[in-house]
DNA sequence: CGGAATCCAAAAAGATACTG
DNA sequence: CAGTATCTTTTTGGATTCCG
């Protein structure tokens, strides 16, 4: 759904009848993998595309591509293709994207607290290597 | 998509391999209309179902029903059917839901700032009655 | 390597009708 | 009033292939 939120917001912006600021914010960070990408780029510095793929093993290339594209369109992420062979593309967070980090951090804290309350915070990470997204 | 985020999170919780707290938070507030609902319930007090419908004119009954159901399941919202004829159902925010309000408010502020920067903040609300969600 | 294009299965969402 | 059920259309997402 979340992407439909984004589309609805885009349309409202285009028509100048946008009147719900929190929707704008949500539309920019929701969508599959988006806050994961933002979080990684915002805390660990720039990543190449193939590195993001490794960081998000459950996401398909198609989806990562699509979400990065949206993030770039929304001004939250920079895209920088390098003239190497084969091509590498570096993604980094923009100042605007950086300004969202307090909100993402707050979500991280709230989620951690909630997990603790559910007594799942200390859970074992069973299956060998767990992908920490 | 966002609902798929929620499902993925539910599954992780069920399997005890949940390790990404911010996803938990996002999964609870993203999804069409959810933060609108939470915001209304959290700031204006309880609402009946039909009132929420009026507040979200662009949302179908089916969707509002579905999202309220998820919010109740997640413990963010209370559902209280009244024994009237015809039936009325009152929805209110829970303490847990209330604890999300700082994040939602931060999103509201960020979005407002962003709109101002885009010089769309003072835009006229053209089309007669604008649904303020 | 990073992406775009295509095809196809699955999921989401609108419209409508029905019920306590 | 507040849903539920059914049907149909639209949208998504995976898998695969091709290209610079």
mmCIF file with all atom_site columns, N, CA and C in Angstrom, chain A residues 11-40:
data_model
loop_
_atom_site.group_PDB
_atom_site.id
_atom_site.type_symbol
_atom_site.label_atom_id
_atom_site.label_alt_id
_atom_site.label_comp_id
_atom_site.label_asym_id
_atom_site.label_entity_id
_atom_site.label_seq_id
_atom_site.pdbx_PDB_ins_code
_atom_site.Cartn_x
_atom_site.Cartn_y
_atom_site.Cartn_z
_atom_site.occupancy
_atom_site.B_iso_or_equiv
_atom_site.pdbx_formal_charge
_atom_site.auth_seq_id
_atom_site.auth_comp_id
_atom_site.auth_asym_id
_atom_site.auth_atom_id
_atom_site.pdbx_PDB_model_num
ATOM 1  N N  . UNK A 1 11 ? 0.669  13.236 -6.194 1.00 0.00 ? 11 UNK A N  1
ATOM 2  C CA . UNK A 1 11 ? -0.421 13.857 -6.928 1.00 0.00 ? 11 UNK A CA 1
ATOM 3  C C  . UNK A 1 11 ? -0.891 15.122 -6.228 1.00 0.00 ? 11 UNK A C  1
ATOM 4  N N  . UNK A 1 12 ? -1.031 15.031 -4.940 1.00 0.00 ? 12 UNK A N  1
ATOM 5  C CA . UNK A 1 12 ? -1.443 16.205 -4.184 1.00 0.00 ? 12 UNK A CA 1
ATOM 6  C C  . UNK A 1 12 ? -0.437 17.322 -4.340 1.00 0.00 ? 12 UNK A C  1
ATOM 7  N N  . UNK A 1 13 ? 0.836  16.973 -4.274 1.00 0.00 ? 13 UNK A N  1
ATOM 8  C CA . UNK A 1 13 ? 1.875  17.984 -4.448 1.00 0.00 ? 13 UNK A CA 1
ATOM 9  C C  . UNK A 1 13 ? 1.731  18.644 -5.804 1.00 0.00 ? 13 UNK A C  1
ATOM 10 N N  . UNK A 1 14 ? 1.533  17.818 -6.825 1.00 0.00 ? 14 UNK A N  1
ATOM 11 C CA . UNK A 1 14 ? 1.427  18.328 -8.184 1.00 0.00 ? 14 UNK A CA 1
ATOM 12 C C  . UNK A 1 14 ? 0.251  19.281 -8.314 1.00 0.00 ? 14 UNK A C  1
ATOM 13 N N  . UNK A 1 15 ? -0.812 18.992 -7.616 1.00 0.00 ? 15 UNK A N  1
ATOM 14 C CA . UNK A 1 15 ? -2.012 19.807 -7.721 1.00 0.00 ? 15 UNK A CA 1
ATOM 15 C C  . UNK A 1 15 ? -2.041 20.962 -6.730 1.00 0.00 ? 15 UNK A C  1
ATOM 16 N N  . UNK A 1 16 ? -1.031 21.027 -5.909 1.00 0.00 ? 16 UNK A N  1
ATOM 17 C CA . UNK A 1 16 ? -0.978 22.121 -4.952 1.00 0.00 ? 16 UNK A CA 1
ATOM 18 C C  . UNK A 1 16 ? -2.061 22.062 -3.896 1.00 0.00 ? 16 UNK A C  1
ATOM 19 N N  . UNK A 1 17 ? -2.618 20.893 -3.702 1.00 0.00 ? 17 UNK A N  1
ATOM 20 C CA . UNK A 1 17 ? -3.655 20.794 -2.664 1.00 0.00 ? 17 UNK A CA 1
ATOM 21 C C  . UNK A 1 17 ? -3.194 19.914 -1.527 1.00 0.00 ? 17 UNK A C  1
ATOM 22 N N  . UNK A 1 18 ? -1.893 19.863 -1.394 1.00 0.00 ? 18 UNK A N  1
ATOM 23 C CA . UNK A 1 18 ? -1.355 19.023 -0.338 1.00 0.00 ? 18 UNK A CA 1
ATOM 24 C C  . UNK A 1 18 ? -1.586 19.665 1.010  1.00 0.00 ? 18 UNK A C  1
ATOM 25 N N  . UNK A 1 19 ? -2.160 18.920 1.904  1.00 0.00 ? 19 UNK A N  1
ATOM 26 C CA . UNK A 1 19 ? -2.482 19.526 3.189  1.00 0.00 ? 19 UNK A CA 1
ATOM 27 C C  . UNK A 1 19 ? -2.243 18.618 4.377  1.00 0.00 ? 19 UNK A C  1
ATOM 28 N N  . UNK A 1 20 ? -1.410 17.627 4.190  1.00 0.00 ? 20 UNK A N  1
ATOM 29 C CA . UNK A 1 20 ? -1.222 16.695 5.288  1.00 0.00 ? 20 UNK A CA 1
ATOM 30 C C  . UNK A 1 20 ? 0.253  16.339 5.429  1.00 0.00 ? 20 UNK A C  1
ATOM 31 N N  . UNK A 1 21 ? 0.999  17.218 6.073  1.00 0.00 ? 21 UNK A N  1
ATOM 32 C CA . UNK A 1 21 ? 2.454  17.109 6.089  1.00 0.00 ? 21 UNK A CA 1
ATOM 33 C C  . UNK A 1 21 ? 3.002  15.769 6.566  1.00 0.00 ? 21 UNK A C  1
ATOM 34 N N  . UNK A 1 22 ? 2.318  15.151 7.493  1.00 0.00 ? 22 UNK A N  1
ATOM 35 C CA . UNK A 1 22 ? 2.876  13.894 7.989  1.00 0.00 ? 22 UNK A CA 1
ATOM 36 C C  . UNK A 1 22 ? 2.810  12.805 6.936  1.00 0.00 ? 22 UNK A C  1
ATOM 37 N N  . UNK A 1 23 ? 1.834  12.922 6.057  1.00 0.00 ? 23 UNK A N  1
ATOM 38 C CA . UNK A 1 23 ? 1.759  11.975 4.947  1.00 0.00 ? 23 UNK A CA 1
ATOM 39 C C  . UNK A 1 23 ? 2.951  12.118 4.025  1.00 0.00 ? 23 UNK A C  1
ATOM 40 N N  . UNK A 1 24 ? 3.376  13.346 3.830  1.00 0.00 ? 24 UNK A N  1
ATOM 41 C CA . UNK A 1 24 ? 4.549  13.568 2.991  1.00 0.00 ? 24 UNK A CA 1
ATOM 42 C C  . UNK A 1 24 ? 5.743  12.821 3.568  1.00 0.00 ? 24 UNK A C  1
ATOM 43 N N  . UNK A 1 25 ? 5.943  12.990 4.857  1.00 0.00 ? 25 UNK A N  1
ATOM 44 C CA . UNK A 1 25 ? 7.073  12.329 5.501  1.00 0.00 ? 25 UNK A CA 1
ATOM 45 C C  . UNK A 1 25 ? 6.955  10.817 5.372  1.00 0.00 ? 25 UNK A C  1
ATOM 46 N N  . UNK A 1 26 ? 5.795  10.314 5.725  1.00 0.00 ? 26 UNK A N  1
ATOM 47 C CA . UNK A 1 26 ? 5.603  8.868  5.665  1.00 0.00 ? 26 UNK A CA 1
ATOM 48 C C  . UNK A 1 26 ? 5.807  8.347  4.252  1.00 0.00 ? 26 UNK A C  1
ATOM 49 N N  . UNK A 1 27 ? 5.341  9.117  3.295  1.00 0.00 ? 27 UNK A N  1
ATOM 50 C CA . UNK A 1 27 ? 5.435  8.647  1.917  1.00 0.00 ? 27 UNK A CA 1
ATOM 51 C C  . UNK A 1 27 ? 6.885  8.512  1.469  1.00 0.00 ? 27 UNK A C  1
ATOM 52 N N  . UNK A 1 28 ? 7.762  9.251  2.135  1.00 0.00 ? 28 UNK A N  1
ATOM 53 C CA . UNK A 1 28 ? 9.155  9.206  1.725  1.00 0.00 ? 28 UNK A CA 1
ATOM 54 C C  . UNK A 1 28 ? 9.952  8.106  2.404  1.00 0.00 ? 28 UNK A C  1
ATOM 55 N N  . UNK A 1 29 ? 9.483  7.632  3.533  1.00 0.00 ? 29 UNK A N  1
ATOM 56 C CA . UNK A 1 29 ? 10.259 6.599  4.229  1.00 0.00 ? 29 UNK A CA 1
ATOM 57 C C  . UNK A 1 29 ? 9.589  5.238  4.216  1.00 0.00 ? 29 UNK A C  1
ATOM 58 N N  . UNK A 1 30 ? 8.300  5.191  3.948  1.00 0.00 ? 30 UNK A N  1
ATOM 59 C CA . UNK A 1 30 ? 7.693  3.869  3.912  1.00 0.00 ? 30 UNK A CA 1
ATOM 60 C C  . UNK A 1 30 ? 7.855  3.316  2.504  1.00 0.00 ? 30 UNK A C  1
ATOM 61 N N  . UNK A 1 31 ? 7.496  2.107  2.325  1.00 0.00 ? 31 UNK A N  1
ATOM 62 C CA . UNK A 1 31 ? 7.859  1.416  1.093  1.00 0.00 ? 31 UNK A CA 1
ATOM 63 C C  . UNK A 1 31 ? 8.934  0.417  1.454  1.00 0.00 ? 31 UNK A C  1
ATOM 64 N N  . UNK A 1 32 ? 8.808  -0.736 0.867  1.00 0.00 ? 32 UNK A N  1
ATOM 65 C CA . UNK A 1 32 ? 9.668  -1.861 1.229  1.00 0.00 ? 32 UNK A CA 1
ATOM 66 C C  . UNK A 1 32 ? 11.145 -1.478 1.179  1.00 0.00 ? 32 UNK A C  1
ATOM 67 N N  . UNK A 1 33 ? 11.859 -1.739 2.258  1.00 0.00 ? 33 UNK A N  1
ATOM 68 C CA . UNK A 1 33 ? 13.317 -1.580 2.365  1.00 0.00 ? 33 UNK A CA 1
ATOM 69 C C  . UNK A 1 33 ? 13.793 -0.151 2.497  1.00 0.00 ? 33 UNK A C  1
ATOM 70 N N  . UNK A 1 34 ? 12.908 0.806  2.318  1.00 0.00 ? 34 UNK A N  1
ATOM 71 C CA . UNK A 1 34 ? 13.390 2.179  2.262  1.00 0.00 ? 34 UNK A CA 1
ATOM 72 C C  . UNK A 1 34 ? 14.083 2.631  3.537  1.00 0.00 ? 34 UNK A C  1
ATOM 73 N N  . UNK A 1 35 ? 13.464 2.403  4.689  1.00 0.00 ? 35 UNK A N  1
ATOM 74 C CA . UNK A 1 35 ? 14.178 2.889  5.878  1.00 0.00 ? 35 UNK A CA 1
ATOM 75 C C  . UNK A 1 35 ? 15.421 2.070  6.147  1.00 0.00 ? 35 UNK A C  1
ATOM 76 N N  . UNK A 1 36 ? 15.443 0.843  5.705  1.00 0.00 ? 36 UNK A N  1
ATOM 77 C CA . UNK A 1 36 ? 16.674 0.074  5.851  1.00 0.00 ? 36 UNK A CA 1
ATOM 78 C C  . UNK A 1 36 ? 17.787 0.707  5.038  1.00 0.00 ? 36 UNK A C  1
ATOM 79 N N  . UNK A 1 37 ? 17.452 1.056  3.806  1.00 0.00 ? 37 UNK A N  1
ATOM 80 C CA . UNK A 1 37 ? 18.445 1.700  2.950  1.00 0.00 ? 37 UNK A CA 1
ATOM 81 C C  . UNK A 1 37 ? 18.885 3.022  3.554  1.00 0.00 ? 37 UNK A C  1
ATOM 82 N N  . UNK A 1 38 ? 17.918 3.823  3.939  1.00 0.00 ? 38 UNK A N  1
ATOM 83 C CA . UNK A 1 38 ? 18.251 5.127  4.519  1.00 0.00 ? 38 UNK A CA 1
ATOM 84 C C  . UNK A 1 38 ? 19.114 4.970  5.770  1.00 0.00 ? 38 UNK A C  1
ATOM 85 N N  . UNK A 1 39 ? 18.750 4.007  6.578  1.00 0.00 ? 39 UNK A N  1
ATOM 86 C CA . UNK A 1 39 ? 19.487 3.804  7.814  1.00 0.00 ? 39 UNK A CA 1
ATOM 87 C C  . UNK A 1 39 ? 20.941 3.423  7.540  1.00 0.00 ? 39 UNK A C  1
ATOM 88 N N  . UNK A 1 40 ? 21.131 2.509  6.627  1.00 0.00 ? 40 UNK A N  1
ATOM 89 C CA . UNK A 1 40 ? 22.489 2.099  6.275  1.00 0.00 ? 40 UNK A CA 1
ATOM 90 C C  . UNK A 1 40 ? 23.290 3.258  5.693  1.00 0.00 ? 40 UNK A C  1
#
